CSV table of C-alpha atoms in Angstrom, one decimal:
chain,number,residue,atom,x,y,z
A,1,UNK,CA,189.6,107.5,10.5
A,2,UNK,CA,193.0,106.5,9.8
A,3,UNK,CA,194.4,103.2,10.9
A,4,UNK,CA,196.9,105.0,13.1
A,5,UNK,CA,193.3,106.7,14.8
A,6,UNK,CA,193.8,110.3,13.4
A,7,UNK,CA,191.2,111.9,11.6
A,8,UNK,CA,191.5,111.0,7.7
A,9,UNK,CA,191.9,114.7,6.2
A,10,UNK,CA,190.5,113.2,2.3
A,11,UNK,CA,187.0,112.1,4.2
A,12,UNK,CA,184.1,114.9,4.5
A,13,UNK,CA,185.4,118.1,6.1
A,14,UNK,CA,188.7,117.3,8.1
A,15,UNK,CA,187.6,113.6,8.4
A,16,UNK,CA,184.1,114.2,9.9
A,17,UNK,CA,181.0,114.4,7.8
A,18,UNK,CA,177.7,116.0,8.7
A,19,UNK,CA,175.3,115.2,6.0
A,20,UNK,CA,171.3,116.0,6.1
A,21,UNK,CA,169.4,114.9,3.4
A,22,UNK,CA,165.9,114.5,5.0
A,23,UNK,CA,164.1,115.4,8.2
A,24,UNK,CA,164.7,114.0,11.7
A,25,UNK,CA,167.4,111.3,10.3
A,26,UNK,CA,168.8,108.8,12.6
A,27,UNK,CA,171.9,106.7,11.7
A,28,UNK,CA,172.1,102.9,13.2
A,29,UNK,CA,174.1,100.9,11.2
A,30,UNK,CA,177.4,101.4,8.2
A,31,UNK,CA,178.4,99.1,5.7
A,32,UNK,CA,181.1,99.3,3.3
A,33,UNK,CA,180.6,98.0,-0.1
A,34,UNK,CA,183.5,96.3,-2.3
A,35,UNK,CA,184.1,99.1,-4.1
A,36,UNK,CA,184.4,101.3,-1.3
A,37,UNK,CA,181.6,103.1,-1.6
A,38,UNK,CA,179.9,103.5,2.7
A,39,UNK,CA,176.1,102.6,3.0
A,40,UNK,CA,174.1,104.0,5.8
A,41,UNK,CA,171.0,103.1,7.7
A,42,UNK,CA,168.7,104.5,9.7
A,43,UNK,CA,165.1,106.3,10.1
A,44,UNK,CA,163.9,109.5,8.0
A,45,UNK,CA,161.4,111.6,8.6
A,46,UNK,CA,158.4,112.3,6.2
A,47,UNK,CA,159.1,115.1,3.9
A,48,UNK,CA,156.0,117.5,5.8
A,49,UNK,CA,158.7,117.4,8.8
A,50,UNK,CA,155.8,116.6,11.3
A,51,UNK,CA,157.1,113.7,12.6
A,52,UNK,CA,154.1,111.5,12.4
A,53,UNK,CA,155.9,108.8,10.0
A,54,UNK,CA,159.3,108.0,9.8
A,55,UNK,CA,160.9,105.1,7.1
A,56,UNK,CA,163.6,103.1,6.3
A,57,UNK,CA,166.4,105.1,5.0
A,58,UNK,CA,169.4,104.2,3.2
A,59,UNK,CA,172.3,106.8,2.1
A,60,UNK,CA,175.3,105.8,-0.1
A,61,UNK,CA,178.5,107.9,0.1
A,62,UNK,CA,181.7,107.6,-2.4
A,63,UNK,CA,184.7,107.0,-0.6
A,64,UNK,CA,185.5,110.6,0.0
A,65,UNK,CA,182.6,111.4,1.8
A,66,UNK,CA,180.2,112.9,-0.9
A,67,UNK,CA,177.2,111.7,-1.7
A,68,UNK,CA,176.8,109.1,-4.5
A,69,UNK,CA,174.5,110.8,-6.7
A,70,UNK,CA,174.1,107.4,-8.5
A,71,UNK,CA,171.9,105.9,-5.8
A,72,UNK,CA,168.5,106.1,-5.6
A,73,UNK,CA,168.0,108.4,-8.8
A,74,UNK,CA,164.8,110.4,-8.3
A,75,UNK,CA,164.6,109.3,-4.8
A,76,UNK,CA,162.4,111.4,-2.2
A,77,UNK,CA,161.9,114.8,-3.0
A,78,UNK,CA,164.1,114.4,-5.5
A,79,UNK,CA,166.8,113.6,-3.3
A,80,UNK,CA,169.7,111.6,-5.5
A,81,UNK,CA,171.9,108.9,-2.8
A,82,UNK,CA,169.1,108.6,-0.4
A,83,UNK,CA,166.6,105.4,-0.4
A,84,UNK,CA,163.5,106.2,1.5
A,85,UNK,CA,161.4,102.4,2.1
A,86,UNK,CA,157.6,103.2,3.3
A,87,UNK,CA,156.2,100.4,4.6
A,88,UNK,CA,153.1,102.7,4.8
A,89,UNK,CA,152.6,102.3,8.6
A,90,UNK,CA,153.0,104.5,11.2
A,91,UNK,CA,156.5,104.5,11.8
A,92,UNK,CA,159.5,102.6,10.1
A,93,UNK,CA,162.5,102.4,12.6
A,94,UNK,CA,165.8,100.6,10.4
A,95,UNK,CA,168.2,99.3,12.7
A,96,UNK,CA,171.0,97.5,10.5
A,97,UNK,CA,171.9,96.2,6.9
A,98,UNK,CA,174.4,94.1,5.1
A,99,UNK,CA,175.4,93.6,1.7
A,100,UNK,CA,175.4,90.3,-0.5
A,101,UNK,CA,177.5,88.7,-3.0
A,102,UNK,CA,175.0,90.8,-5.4
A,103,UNK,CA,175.8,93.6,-4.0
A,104,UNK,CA,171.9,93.8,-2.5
A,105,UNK,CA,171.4,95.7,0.5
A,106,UNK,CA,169.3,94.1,3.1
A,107,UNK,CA,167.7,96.4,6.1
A,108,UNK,CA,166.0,95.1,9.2
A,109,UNK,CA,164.1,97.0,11.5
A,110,UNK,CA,160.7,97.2,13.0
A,111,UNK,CA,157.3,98.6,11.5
A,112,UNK,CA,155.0,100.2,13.7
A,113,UNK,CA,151.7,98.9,12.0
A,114,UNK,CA,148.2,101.7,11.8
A,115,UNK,CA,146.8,99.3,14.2
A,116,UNK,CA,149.9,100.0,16.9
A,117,UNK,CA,151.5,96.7,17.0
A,118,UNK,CA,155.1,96.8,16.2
A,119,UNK,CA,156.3,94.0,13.9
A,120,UNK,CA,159.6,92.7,12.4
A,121,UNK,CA,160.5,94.8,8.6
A,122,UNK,CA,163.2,93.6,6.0
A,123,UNK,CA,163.6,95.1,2.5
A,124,UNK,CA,166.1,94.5,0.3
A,125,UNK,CA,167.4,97.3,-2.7
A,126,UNK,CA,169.3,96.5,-5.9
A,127,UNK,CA,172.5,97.9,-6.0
A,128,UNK,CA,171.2,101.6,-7.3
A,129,UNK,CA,169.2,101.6,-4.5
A,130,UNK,CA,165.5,101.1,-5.7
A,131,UNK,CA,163.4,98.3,-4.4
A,132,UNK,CA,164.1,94.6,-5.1
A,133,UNK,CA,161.0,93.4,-7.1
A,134,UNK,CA,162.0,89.8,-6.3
A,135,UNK,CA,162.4,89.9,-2.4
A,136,UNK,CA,158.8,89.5,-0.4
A,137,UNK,CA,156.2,91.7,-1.6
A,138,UNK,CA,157.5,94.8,-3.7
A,139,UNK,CA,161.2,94.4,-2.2
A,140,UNK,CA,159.7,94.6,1.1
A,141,UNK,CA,158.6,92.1,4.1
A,142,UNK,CA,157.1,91.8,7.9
A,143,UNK,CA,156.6,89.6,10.3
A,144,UNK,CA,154.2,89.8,13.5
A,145,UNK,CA,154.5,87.6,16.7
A,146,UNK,CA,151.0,87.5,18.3
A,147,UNK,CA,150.1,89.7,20.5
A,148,UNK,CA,153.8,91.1,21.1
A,149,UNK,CA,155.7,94.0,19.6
A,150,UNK,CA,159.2,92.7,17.5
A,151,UNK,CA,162.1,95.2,16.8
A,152,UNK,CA,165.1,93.8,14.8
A,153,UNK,CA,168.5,94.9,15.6
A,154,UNK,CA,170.8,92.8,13.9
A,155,UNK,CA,171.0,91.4,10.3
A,156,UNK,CA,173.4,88.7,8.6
A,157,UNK,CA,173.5,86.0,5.4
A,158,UNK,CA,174.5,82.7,6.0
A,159,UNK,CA,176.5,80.7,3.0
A,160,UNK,CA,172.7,79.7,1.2
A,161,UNK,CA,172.2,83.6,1.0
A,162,UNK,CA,169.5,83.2,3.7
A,163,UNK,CA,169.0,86.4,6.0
A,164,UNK,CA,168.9,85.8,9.7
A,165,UNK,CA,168.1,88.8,11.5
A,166,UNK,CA,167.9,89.2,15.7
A,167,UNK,CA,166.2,91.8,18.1
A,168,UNK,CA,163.7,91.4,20.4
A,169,UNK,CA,160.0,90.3,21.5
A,170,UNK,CA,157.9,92.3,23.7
A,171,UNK,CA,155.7,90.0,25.2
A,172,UNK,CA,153.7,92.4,27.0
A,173,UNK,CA,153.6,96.2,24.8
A,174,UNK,CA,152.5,97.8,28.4
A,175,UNK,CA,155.5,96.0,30.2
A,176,UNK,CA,159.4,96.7,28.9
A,177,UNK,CA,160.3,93.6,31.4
A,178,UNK,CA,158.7,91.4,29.2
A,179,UNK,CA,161.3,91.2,26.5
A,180,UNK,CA,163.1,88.3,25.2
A,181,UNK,CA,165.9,87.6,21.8
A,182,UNK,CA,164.1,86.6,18.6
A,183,UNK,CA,165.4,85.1,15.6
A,184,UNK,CA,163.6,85.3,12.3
A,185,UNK,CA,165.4,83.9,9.3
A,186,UNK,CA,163.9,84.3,5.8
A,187,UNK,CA,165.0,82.8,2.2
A,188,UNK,CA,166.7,85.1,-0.4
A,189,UNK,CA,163.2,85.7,-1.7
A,190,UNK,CA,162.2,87.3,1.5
A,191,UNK,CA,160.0,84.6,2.7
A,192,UNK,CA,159.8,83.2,6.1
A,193,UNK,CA,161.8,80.2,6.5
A,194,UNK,CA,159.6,77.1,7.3
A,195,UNK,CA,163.1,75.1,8.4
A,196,UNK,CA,164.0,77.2,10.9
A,197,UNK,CA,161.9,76.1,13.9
A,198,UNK,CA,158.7,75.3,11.6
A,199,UNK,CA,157.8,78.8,10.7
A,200,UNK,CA,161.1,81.1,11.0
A,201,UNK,CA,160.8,82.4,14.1
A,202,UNK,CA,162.8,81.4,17.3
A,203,UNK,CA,162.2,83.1,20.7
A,204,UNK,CA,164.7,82.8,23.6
A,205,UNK,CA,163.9,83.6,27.0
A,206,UNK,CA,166.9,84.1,29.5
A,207,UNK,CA,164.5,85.3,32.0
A,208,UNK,CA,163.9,89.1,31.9
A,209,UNK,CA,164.5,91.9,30.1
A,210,UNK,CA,166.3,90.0,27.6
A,211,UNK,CA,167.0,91.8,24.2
A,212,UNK,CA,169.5,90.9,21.1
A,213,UNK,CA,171.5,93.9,19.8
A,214,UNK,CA,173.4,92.0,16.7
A,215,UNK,CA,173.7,88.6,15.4
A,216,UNK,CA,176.6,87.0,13.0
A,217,UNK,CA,176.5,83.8,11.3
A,218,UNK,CA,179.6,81.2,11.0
A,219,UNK,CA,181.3,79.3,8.5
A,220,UNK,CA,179.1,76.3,8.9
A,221,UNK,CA,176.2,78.1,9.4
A,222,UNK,CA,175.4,78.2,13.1
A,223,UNK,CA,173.6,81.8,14.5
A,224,UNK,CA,175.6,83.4,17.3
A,225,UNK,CA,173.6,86.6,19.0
A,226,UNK,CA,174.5,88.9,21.5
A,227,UNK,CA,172.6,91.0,23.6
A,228,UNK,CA,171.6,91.2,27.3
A,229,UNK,CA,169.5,89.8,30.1
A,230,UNK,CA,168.7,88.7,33.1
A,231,UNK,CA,167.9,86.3,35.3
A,232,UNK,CA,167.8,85.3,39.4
A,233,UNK,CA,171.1,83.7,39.3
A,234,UNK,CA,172.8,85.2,36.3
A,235,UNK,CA,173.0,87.2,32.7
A,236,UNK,CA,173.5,85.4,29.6
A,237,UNK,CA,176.1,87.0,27.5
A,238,UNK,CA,175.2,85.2,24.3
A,239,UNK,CA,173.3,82.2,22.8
A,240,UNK,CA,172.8,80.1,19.5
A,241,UNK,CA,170.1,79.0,17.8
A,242,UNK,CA,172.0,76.2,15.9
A,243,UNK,CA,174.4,74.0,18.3
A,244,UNK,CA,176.9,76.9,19.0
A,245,UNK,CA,179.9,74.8,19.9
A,246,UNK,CA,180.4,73.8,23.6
A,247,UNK,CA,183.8,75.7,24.4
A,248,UNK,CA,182.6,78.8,23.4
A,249,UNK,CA,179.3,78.8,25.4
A,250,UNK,CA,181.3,77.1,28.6
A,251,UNK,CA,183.9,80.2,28.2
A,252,UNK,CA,180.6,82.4,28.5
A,253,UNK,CA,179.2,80.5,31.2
A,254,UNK,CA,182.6,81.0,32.8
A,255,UNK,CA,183.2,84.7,32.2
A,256,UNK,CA,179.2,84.9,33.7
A,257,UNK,CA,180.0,82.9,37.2
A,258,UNK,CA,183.2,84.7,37.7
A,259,UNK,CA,181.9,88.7,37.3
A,260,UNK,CA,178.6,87.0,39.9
A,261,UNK,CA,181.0,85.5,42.5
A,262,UNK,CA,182.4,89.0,43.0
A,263,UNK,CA,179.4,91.0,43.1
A,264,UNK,CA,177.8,88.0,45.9
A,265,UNK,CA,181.0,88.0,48.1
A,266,UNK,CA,180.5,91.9,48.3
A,267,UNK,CA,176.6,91.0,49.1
A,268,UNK,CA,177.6,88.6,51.3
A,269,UNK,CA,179.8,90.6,53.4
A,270,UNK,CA,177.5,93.1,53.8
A,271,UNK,CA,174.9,90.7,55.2
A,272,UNK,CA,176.9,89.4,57.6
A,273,UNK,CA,178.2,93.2,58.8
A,274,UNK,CA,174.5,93.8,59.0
A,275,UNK,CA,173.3,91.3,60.8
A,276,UNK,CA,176.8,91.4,63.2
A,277,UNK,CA,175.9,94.6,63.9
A,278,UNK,CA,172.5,93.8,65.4
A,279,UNK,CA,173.4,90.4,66.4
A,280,UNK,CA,172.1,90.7,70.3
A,281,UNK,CA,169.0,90.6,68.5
A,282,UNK,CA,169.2,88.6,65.6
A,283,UNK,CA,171.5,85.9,66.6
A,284,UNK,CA,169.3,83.6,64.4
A,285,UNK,CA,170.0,85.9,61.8
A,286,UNK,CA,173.5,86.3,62.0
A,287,UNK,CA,173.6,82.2,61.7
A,288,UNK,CA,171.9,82.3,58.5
A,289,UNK,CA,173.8,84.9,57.0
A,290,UNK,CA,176.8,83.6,58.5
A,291,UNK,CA,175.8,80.2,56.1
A,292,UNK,CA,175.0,82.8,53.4
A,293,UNK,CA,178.8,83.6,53.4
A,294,UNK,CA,179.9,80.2,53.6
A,295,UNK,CA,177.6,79.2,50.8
A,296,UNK,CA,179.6,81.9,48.7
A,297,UNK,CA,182.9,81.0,50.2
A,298,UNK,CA,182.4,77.4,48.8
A,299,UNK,CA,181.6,78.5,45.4
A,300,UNK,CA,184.0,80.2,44.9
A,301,UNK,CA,187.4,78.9,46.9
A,302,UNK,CA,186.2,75.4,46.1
A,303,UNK,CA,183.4,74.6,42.9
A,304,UNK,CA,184.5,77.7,40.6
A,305,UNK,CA,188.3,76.9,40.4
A,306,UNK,CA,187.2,72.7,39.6
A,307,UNK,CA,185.1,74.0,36.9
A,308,UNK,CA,187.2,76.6,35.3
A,309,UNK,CA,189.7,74.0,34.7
A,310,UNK,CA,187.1,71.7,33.6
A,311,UNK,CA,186.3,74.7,30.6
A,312,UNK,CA,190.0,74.7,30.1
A,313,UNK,CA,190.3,70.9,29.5
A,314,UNK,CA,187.3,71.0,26.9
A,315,UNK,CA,188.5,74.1,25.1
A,316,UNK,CA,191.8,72.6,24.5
A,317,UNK,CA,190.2,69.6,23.2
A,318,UNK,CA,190.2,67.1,25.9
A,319,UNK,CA,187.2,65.1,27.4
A,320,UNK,CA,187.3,65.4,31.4
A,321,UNK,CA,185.5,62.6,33.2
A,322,UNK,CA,182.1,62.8,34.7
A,323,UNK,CA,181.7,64.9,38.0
A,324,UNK,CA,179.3,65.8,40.0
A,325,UNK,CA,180.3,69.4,40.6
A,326,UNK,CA,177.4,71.3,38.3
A,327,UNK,CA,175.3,69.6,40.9
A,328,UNK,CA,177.1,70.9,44.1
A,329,UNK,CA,177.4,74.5,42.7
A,330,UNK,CA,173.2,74.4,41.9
A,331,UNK,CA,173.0,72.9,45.7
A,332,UNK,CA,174.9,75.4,47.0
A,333,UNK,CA,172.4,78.0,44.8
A,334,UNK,CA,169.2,76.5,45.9
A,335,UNK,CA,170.4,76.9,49.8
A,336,UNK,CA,171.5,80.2,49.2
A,337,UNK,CA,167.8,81.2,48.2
A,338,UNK,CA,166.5,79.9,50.9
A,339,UNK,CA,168.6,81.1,53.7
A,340,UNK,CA,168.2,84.4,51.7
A,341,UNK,CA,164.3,84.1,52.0
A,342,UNK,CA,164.2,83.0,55.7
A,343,UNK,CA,166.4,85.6,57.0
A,344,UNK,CA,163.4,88.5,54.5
A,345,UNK,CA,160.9,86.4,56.7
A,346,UNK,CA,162.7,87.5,60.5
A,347,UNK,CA,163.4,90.7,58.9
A,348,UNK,CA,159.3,90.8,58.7
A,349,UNK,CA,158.2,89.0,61.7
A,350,UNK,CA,161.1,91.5,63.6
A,351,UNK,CA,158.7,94.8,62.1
């Protein structure tokens, strides 16, 4: 596509390409090397088109859109500018790659192991796309969490040419609820890196259903992923690993409070409709959802605006006194839960 947006008429066919070079591919993730030339990865299927194994794939295209020939000579089936990586397990799901100074191309993804468990995969090719000899074992690498499935989603180098890669843990494999971000970060050799929480693996849990889609690495070396999540009071947009610097994650906090007051004082109002509608009834009700609002009104007419210029003071460098104010707006929470939970209780004893 061309910078205006238009279709670029010297790409493919018209500026779209449809290219199958295996069975049952699936594309995830593009890269474009220095020269030009666009890498591709995604999943494959075995060559017997039965679906019962599916690998790493990697396809390299010239500029143009054709297929670089040059890759992966003698690749499967005889297929030139496709790198198949078998992991030899059940299934091989690739999910994203980069490229280093080497021009090495690094894909993370899961491995679905003979014995069902899903664990973390890296490999890393040479720049014609065979297998790196000197990365893990045979250009290739996993990592298990115990007792958990791991899919990686997201793969970056930081300035020592480590590779951090993000996704996410499933606690319980019966239980999608259960998920939470992991970080894994290996040395250019492919091997887990004991100085990254004492055996290269970090796990952050927002809650529930929390799961990292990409991860990027700054100029000094701190981890920023992104994904989603949930919790009781709010979703986390992103996190660090590595002391992501306070105005950012404040500006996240912020962004995260502000779409949540909304969606309570739209709650809130329809509690106290509710409960105004039946009030005869449920006077005692109607009093607690009546606090309900208040607790909301508060929040948001009062805490919300102190604190968003507290965020403003800090991102523009300043150092705002102490205050109390964290602690009124977790108050405030805290007595919203349990008004919430004694007016469920009349709603029961009412049955």
């Amino acid at each position: 596509m061309l910078a205006a947006g238009s279709l670029d008429g010297s790409f493919g066919n018209g500026g779209v390409l449809i290219s199958q070079l295996g069975f049952n591919e699936d594309g995830y993730s593009v890269a474009v090397q220095a020269d030009g030339k666009i890498l591709i990865a995604g999943t494959v299927g075995d060559s017997a088109g039965t679906g019962n194994s599916r690998n790493f794939g990697v396809a390299r295209f010239n500029s143009d859109g054709t297929l670089d020939t040059t890759f992966s000579v003698g690749g499967v089936d005889g297929v030139n500018g496709l790198a198949v990586v078998d992991f030899h397990a059940r299934e091989d799901l690739a999910r994203d790659l980069v490229v280093d100074a080497s021009g090495r191309i690094v894909v993370a993804g899961a491995v679905r192991t003979a014995t069902g468990q899903q664990v973390a995969g890296v490999a890393r090719l040479d720049s014609t796309g065979q297998l790196d000899p000197t990365f893990g074992s045979g250009g290739k690498t996993t990592t298990a969490v115990p007792f958990a499935d791991v899919e990686l989603r997201g793969v970056a180098l930081d300035s020592s040419g480590n590779i951090v890669a993000a996704g996410r843990v499933q606690l319980d494999p019966f239980d999608s609820s259960t998920t939470q971000f992991v970080v894994m970060r290996y040395d250019s050799q492919g091997i887990a890196d004991s100085t990254f929480d004492g055996d290269g693996v970090v796990v952050t849990d927002f809650g529930w259903r929390d799961e990292a889609y990409d991860v990027a690495v700054q100029s000094d070396d701190k981890i920023v992923v992104v994904g989603s999540g949930s919790t009781a009071l709010a979703t986390p947009i992103k996190f660090v690993v590595q002391d992501l610097s306070l105005p950012v994650a404040l500006q996240v906090g912020q962004a995260t409070f502000a779409a949540f007051a909304r969606i309570e004082w739209l709650l809130a109002s329809a509690l106290v409709v509710a409960a105004a509608l039946n009030w005869r009834s449920r006077r005692f009700a109607l009093t607690l959802s009546l606090l309900v609002a208040l607790a909301v009104i508060a929040q948001a007419v009062w805490l919300l605006p102190i604190l968003d210029a507290r965020v403003a003071a800090i991102v523009a460098g300043e150092t705002p006194p102490a205050s109390s104010h964290h602690g009124y707006y977790a108050t405030l929470e805290a007595l919203k839960a349990l008004l919430l939970g004694l007016i469920a209780l009349l709603g029961l004893r009412t049955r």
